[in-house]
PDB file of C-alpha atoms in Angstrom:
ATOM      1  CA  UNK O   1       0.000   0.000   0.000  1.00 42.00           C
ATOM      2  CA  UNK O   2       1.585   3.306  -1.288  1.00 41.00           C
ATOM      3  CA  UNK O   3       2.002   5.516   1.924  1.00 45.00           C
ATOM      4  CA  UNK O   4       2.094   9.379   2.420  1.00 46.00           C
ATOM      5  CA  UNK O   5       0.981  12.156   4.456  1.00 42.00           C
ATOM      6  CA  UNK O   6      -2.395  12.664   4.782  1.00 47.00           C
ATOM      7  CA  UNK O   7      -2.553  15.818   4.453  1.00 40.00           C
ATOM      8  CA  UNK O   8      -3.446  17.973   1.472  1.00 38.00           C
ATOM      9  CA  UNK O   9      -5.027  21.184   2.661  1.00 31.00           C
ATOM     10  CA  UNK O  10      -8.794  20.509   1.252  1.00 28.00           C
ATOM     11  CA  UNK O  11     -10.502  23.605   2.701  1.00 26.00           C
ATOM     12  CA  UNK O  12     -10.122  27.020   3.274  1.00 26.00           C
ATOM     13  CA  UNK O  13     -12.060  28.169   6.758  1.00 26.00           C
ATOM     14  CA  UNK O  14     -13.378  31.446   7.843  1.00 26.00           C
ATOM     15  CA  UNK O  15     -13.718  32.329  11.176  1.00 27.00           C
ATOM     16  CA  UNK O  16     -15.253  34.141  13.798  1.00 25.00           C
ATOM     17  CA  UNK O  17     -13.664  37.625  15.185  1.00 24.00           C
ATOM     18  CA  UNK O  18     -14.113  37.141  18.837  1.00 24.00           C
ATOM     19  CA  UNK O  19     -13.316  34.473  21.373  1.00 26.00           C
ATOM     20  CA  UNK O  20     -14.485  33.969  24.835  1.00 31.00           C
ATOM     21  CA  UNK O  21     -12.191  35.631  27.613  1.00 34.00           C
ATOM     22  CA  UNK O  22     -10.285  33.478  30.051  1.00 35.00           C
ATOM     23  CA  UNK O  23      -7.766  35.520  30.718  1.00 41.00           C
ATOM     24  CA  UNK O  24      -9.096  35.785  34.553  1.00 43.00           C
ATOM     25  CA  UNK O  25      -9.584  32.681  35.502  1.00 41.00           C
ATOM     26  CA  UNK O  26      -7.931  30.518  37.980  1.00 51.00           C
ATOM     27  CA  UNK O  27      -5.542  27.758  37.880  1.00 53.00           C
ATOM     28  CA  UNK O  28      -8.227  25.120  38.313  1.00 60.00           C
ATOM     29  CA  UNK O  29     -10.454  26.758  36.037  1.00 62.00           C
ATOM     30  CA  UNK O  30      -7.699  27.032  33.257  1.00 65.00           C
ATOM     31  CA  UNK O  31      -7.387  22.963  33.808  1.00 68.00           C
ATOM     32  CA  UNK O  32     -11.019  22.615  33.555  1.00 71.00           C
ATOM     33  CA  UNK O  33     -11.049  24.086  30.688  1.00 75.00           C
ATOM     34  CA  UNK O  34      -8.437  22.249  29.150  1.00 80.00           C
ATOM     35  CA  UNK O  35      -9.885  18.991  30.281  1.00 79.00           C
ATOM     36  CA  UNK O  36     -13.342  19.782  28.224  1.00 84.00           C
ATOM     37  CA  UNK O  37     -10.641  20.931  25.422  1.00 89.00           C
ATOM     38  CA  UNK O  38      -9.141  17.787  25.286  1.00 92.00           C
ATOM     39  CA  UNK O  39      -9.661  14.717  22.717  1.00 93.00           C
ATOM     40  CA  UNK O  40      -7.658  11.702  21.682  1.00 95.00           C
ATOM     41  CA  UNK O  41      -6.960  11.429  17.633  1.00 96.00           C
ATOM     42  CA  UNK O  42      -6.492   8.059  16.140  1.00 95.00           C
ATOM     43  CA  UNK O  43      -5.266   7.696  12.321  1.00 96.00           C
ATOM     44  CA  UNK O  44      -6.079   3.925  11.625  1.00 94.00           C
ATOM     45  CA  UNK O  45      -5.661   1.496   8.547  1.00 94.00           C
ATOM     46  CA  UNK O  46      -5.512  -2.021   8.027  1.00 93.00           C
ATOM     47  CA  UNK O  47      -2.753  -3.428  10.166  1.00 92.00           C
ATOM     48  CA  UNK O  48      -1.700  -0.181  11.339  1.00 93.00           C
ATOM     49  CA  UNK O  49      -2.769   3.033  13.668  1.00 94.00           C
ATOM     50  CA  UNK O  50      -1.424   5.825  14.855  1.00 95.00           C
ATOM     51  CA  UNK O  51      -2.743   7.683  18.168  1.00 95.00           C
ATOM     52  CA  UNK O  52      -1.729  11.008  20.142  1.00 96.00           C
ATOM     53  CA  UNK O  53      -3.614  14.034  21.678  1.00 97.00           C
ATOM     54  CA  UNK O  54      -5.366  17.193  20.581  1.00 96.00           C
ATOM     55  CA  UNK O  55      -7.813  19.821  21.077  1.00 95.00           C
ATOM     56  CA  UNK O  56     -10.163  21.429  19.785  1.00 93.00           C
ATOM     57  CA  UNK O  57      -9.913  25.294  19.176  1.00 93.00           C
ATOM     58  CA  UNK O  58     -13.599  25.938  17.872  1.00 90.00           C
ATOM     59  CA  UNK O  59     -17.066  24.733  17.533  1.00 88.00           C
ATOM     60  CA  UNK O  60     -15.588  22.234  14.387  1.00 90.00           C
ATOM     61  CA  UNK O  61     -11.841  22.183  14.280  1.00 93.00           C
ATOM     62  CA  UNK O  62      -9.330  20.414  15.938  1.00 95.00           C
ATOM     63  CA  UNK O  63      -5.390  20.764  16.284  1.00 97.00           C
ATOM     64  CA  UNK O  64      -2.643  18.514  16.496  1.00 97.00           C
ATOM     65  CA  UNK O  65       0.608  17.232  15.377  1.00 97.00           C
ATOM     66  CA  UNK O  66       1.293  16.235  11.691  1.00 97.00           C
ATOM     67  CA  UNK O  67       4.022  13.582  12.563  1.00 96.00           C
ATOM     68  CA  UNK O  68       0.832  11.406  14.003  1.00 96.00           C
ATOM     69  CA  UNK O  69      -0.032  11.399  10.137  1.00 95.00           C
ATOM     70  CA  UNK O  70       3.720  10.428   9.498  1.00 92.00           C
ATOM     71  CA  UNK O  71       3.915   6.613   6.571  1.00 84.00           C
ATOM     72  CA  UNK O  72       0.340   6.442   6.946  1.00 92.00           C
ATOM     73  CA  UNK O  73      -1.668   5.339   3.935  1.00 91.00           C
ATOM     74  CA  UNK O  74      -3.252   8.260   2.222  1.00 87.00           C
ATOM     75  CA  UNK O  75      -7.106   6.136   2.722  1.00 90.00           C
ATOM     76  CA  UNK O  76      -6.614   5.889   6.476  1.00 94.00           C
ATOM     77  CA  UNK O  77      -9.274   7.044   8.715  1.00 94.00           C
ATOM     78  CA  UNK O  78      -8.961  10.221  11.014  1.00 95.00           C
ATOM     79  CA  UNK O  79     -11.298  10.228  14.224  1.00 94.00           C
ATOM     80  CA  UNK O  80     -10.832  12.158  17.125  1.00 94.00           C
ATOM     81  CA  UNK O  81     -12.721  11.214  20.638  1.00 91.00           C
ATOM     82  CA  UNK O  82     -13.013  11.157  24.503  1.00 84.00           C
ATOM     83  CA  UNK O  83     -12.754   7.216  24.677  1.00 77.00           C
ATOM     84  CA  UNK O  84     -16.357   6.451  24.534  1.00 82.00           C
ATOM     85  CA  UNK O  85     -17.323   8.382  21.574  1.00 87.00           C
ATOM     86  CA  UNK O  86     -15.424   9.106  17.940  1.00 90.00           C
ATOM     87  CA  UNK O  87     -15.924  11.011  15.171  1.00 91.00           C
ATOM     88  CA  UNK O  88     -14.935  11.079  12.183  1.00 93.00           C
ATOM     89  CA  UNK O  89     -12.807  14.109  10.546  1.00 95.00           C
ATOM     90  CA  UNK O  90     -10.802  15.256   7.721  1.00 93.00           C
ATOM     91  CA  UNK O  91      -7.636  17.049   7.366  1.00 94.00           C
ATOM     92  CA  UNK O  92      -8.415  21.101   7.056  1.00 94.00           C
ATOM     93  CA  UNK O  93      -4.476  21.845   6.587  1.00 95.00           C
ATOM     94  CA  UNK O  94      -0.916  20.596   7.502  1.00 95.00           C
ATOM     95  CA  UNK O  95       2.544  21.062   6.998  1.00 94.00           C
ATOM     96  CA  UNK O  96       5.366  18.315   6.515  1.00 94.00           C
ATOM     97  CA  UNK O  97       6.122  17.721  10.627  1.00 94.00           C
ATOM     98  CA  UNK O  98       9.889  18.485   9.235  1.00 93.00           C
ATOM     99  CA  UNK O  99       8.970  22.281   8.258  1.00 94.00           C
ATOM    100  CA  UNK O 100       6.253  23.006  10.765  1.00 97.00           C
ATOM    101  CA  UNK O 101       4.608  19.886  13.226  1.00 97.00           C
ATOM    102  CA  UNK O 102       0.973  20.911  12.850  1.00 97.00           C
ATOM    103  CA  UNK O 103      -2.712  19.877  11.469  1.00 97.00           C
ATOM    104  CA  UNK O 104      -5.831  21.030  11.762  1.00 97.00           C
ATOM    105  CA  UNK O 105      -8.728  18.647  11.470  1.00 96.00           C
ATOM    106  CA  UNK O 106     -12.239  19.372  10.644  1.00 94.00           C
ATOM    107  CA  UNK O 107     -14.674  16.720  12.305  1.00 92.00           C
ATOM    108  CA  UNK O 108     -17.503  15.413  10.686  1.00 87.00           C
ATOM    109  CA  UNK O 109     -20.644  13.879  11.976  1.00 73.00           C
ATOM    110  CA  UNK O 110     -23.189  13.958  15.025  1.00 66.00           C
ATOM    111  CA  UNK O 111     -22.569  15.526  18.753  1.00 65.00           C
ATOM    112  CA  UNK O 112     -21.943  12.893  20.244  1.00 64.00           C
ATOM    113  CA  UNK O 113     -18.492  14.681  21.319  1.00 74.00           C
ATOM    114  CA  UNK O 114     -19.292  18.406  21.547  1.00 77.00           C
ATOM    115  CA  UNK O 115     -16.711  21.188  21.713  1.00 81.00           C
ATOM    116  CA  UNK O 116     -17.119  23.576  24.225  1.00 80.00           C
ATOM    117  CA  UNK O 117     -16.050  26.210  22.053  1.00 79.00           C
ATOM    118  CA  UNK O 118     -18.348  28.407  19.802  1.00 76.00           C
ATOM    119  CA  UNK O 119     -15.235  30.766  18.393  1.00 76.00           C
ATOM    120  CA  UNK O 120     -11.034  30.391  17.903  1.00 82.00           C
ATOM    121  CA  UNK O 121      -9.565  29.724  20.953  1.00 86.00           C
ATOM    122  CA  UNK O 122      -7.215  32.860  21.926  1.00 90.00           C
ATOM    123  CA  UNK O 123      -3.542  31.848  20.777  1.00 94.00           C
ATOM    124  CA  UNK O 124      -0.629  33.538  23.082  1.00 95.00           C
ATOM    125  CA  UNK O 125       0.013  36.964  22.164  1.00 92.00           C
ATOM    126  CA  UNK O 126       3.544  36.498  24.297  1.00 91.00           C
ATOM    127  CA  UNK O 127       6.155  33.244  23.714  1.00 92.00           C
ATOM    128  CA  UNK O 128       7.018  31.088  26.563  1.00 94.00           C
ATOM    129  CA  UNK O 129       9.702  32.100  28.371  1.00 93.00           C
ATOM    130  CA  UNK O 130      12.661  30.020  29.999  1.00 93.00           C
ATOM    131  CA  UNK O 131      11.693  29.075  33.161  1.00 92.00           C
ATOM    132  CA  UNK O 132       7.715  30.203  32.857  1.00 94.00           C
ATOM    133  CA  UNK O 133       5.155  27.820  33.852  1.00 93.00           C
ATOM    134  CA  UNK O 134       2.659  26.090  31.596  1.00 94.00           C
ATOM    135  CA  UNK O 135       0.507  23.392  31.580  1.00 94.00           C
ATOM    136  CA  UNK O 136       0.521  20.359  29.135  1.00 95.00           C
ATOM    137  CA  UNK O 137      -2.805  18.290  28.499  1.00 94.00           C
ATOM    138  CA  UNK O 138      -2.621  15.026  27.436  1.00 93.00           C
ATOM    139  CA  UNK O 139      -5.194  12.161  26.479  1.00 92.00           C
ATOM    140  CA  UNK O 140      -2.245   9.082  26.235  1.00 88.00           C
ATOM    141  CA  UNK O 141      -2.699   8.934  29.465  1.00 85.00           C
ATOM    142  CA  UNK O 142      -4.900  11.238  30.544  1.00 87.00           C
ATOM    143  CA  UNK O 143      -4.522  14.418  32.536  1.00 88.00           C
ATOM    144  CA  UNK O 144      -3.039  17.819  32.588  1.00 90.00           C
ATOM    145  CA  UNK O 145       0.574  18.423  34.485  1.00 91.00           C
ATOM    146  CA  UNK O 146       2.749  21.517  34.717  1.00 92.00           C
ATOM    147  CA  UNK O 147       6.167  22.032  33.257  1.00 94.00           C
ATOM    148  CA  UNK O 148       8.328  24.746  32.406  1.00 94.00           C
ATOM    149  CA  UNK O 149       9.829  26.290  29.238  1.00 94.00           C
ATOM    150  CA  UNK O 150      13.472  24.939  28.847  1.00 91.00           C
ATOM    151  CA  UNK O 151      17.032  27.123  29.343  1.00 87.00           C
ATOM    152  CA  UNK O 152      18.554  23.997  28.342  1.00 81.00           C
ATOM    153  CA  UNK O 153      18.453  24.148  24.788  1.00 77.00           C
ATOM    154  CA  UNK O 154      17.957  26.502  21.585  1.00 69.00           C
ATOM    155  CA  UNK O 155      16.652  30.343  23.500  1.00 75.00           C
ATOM    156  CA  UNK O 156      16.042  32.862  20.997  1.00 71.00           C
ATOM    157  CA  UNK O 157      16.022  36.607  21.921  1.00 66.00           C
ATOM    158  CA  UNK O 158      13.964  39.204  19.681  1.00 65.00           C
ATOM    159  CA  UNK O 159      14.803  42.939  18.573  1.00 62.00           C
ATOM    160  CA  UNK O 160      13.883  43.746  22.586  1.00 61.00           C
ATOM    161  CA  UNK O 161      16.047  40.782  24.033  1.00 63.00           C
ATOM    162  CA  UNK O 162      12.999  39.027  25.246  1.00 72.00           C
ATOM    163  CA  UNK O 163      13.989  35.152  25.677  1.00 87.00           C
ATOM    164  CA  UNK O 164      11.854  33.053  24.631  1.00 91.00           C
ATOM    165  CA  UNK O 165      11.966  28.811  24.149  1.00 93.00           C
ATOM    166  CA  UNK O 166      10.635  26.197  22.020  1.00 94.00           C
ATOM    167  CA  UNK O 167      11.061  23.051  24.307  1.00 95.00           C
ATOM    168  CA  UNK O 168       9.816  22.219  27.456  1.00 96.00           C
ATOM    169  CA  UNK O 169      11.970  20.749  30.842  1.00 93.00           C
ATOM    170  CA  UNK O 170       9.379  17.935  30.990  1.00 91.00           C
ATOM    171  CA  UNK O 171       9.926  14.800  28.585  1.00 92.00           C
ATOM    172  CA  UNK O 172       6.254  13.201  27.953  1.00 90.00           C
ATOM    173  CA  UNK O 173       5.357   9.759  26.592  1.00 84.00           C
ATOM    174  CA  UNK O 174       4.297   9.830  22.925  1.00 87.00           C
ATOM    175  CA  UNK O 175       0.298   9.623  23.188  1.00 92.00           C
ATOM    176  CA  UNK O 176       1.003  13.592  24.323  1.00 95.00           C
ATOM    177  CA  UNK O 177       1.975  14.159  20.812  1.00 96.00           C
ATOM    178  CA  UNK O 178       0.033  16.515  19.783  1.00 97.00           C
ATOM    179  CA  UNK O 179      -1.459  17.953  22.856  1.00 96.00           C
ATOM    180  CA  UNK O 180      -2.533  21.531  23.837  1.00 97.00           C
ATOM    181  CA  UNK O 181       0.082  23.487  26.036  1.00 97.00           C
ATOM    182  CA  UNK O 182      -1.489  26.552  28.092  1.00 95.00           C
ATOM    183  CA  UNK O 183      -0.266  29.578  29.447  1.00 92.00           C
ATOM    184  CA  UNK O 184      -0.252  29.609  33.500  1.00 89.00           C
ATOM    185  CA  UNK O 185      -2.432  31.321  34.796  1.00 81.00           C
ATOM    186  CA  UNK O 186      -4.562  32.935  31.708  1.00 78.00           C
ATOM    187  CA  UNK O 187      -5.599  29.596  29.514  1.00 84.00           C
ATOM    188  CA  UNK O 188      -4.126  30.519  25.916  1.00 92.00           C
ATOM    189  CA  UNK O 189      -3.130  28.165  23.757  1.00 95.00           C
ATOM    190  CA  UNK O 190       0.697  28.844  24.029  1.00 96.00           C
ATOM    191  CA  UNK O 191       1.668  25.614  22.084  1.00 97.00           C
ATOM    192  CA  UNK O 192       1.261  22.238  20.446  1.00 98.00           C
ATOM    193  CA  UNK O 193       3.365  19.145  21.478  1.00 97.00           C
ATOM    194  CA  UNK O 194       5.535  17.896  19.079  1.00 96.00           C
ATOM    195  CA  UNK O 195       8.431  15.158  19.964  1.00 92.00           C
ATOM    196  CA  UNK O 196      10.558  14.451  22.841  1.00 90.00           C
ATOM    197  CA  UNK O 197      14.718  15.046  22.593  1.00 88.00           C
ATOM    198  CA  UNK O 198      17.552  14.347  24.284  1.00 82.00           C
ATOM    199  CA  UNK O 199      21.215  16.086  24.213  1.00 80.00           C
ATOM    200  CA  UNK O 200      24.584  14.629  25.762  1.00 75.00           C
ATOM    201  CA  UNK O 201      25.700  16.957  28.313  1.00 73.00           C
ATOM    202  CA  UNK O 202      29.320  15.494  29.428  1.00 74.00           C
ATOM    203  CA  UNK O 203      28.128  12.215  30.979  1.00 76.00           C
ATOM    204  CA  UNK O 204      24.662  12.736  31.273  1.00 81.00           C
ATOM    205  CA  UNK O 205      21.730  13.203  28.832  1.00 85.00           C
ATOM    206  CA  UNK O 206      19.027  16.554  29.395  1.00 85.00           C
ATOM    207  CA  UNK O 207      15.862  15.098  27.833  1.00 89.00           C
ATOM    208  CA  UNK O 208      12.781  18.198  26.974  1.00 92.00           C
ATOM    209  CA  UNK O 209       9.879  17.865  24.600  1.00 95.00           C
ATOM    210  CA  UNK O 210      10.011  20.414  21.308  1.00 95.00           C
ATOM    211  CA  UNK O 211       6.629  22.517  21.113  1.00 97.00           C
ATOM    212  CA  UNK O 212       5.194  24.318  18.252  1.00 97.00           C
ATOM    213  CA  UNK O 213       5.072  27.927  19.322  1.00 96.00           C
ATOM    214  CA  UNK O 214       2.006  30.466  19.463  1.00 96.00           C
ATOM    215  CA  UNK O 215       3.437  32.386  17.119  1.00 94.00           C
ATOM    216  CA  UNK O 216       3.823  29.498  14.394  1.00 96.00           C
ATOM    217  CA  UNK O 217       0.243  28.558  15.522  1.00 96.00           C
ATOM    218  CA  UNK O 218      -1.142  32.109  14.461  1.00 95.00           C
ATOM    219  CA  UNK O 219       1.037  32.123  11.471  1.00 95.00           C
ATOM    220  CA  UNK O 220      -0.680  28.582  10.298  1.00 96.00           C
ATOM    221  CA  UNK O 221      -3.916  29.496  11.082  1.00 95.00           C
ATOM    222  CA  UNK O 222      -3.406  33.096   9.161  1.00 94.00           C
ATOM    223  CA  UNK O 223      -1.832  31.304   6.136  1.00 94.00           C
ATOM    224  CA  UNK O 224      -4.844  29.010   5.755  1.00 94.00           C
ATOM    225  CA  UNK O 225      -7.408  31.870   6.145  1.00 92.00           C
ATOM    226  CA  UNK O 226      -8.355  29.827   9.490  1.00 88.00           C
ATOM    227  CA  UNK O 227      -8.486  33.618  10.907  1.00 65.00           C
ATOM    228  CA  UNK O 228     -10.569  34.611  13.982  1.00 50.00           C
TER     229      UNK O 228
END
């Protein structure tokens, strides 16, 4: 069976221009949140699956990481669910995990699983810093745990010499792939979970986890007209 990425970008999505306001909310309300966010996506084929987190970010669309999608057959089936219930969905847009690990997913069907959402979820207007707190959601296994942005590796500075990081000190098993990381406190989507790494440091190894940034998120979403 010939094998590719799934995704071609089939459809072009308008959005809505406001989103609901979390910016106040507590700690355990940002988890709550997140929790009701939260799905489990499953790419499946005869003989074969592939399985990881994601979330949705409106009433219809769901994000998560392209390398899920990674020597899959181009007829697989996409579902995303809480466990009990699945539906079924199709790829929106996505980028070659190499370039850029994300994939937006439009699902398709009853409601059965509802999003919570009825606009774009706010992306980050600010990058994660080194040392910041966030929170990482995960359905492989299931639950939401806090981390912090990495010193350890690649810290870029901008024009102001604000730090900011791409990887996370916490190294998380690969059904995470894929899942939703929040700011702390606020609720923003500040990233997407990518893949886990490790780097020699003299006789020991620093392990982190790589995460698309907010900024990349908002610049996918504005290059596929998936605008708010």
């Amino acid at each position: 069976m010939k094998k590719a990425f799934l995704f071609v970008a089939l459809l072009i999505i308008g959005g809505c221009s406001s989103t609901r306001d979390i910016s106040n909310v507590d700690i355990s309300e940002s988890d709550l949140l997140a929790g009701e966010r939260l799905l489990k996506i499953q790419i499946v084929a005869p003989g074969i699956k592939a399985e990881g987190s994601g979330s949705w970010i409106s009433n219809d669309l769901v994000i998560t990481a392209s390398h899920l999608f990674s020597d899959m057959p181009l007829d697989s089936i996409v579902r995303v669910g809480n466990g009990r219930h699945w539906l079924s969905a199709k790829v929106v847009a996505g980028n070659d995990p190499a370039t850029l690990d994300l994939v937006v997913l439009r699902v398709i069907g009853d409601e059965s699983v509802a999003s919570p959402l009825k606009t774009l979820i706010p992306v980050c207007s600010k990058p994660v810093k080194p040392g910041e707190m966030v929170s990482v959601s995960s359905a492989l296994p299931k639950g939401t745990t806090y981390t912090y942005g990495s010193p350890n590796f690649a810290v870029q500075a901008d024009s102001e010499r604000r730090e900011s990081t791409e990887f996370l000190t916490g190294f998380y098993d690969k059904g995470t792939s894929g899942g939703p990381v929040y700011q702390v406190p606020g609720g923003c989507l500040a990233g997407v979970i990518s893949l886990g790494i490790k780097r020699k440091n003299g006789a020991s190894d620093i392990y982190a986890t790589k995460f698309v940034t907010a900024h990349e998120i908002k610049r996918f979403l504005d290059d596929n007209k998936i605008t708010y």
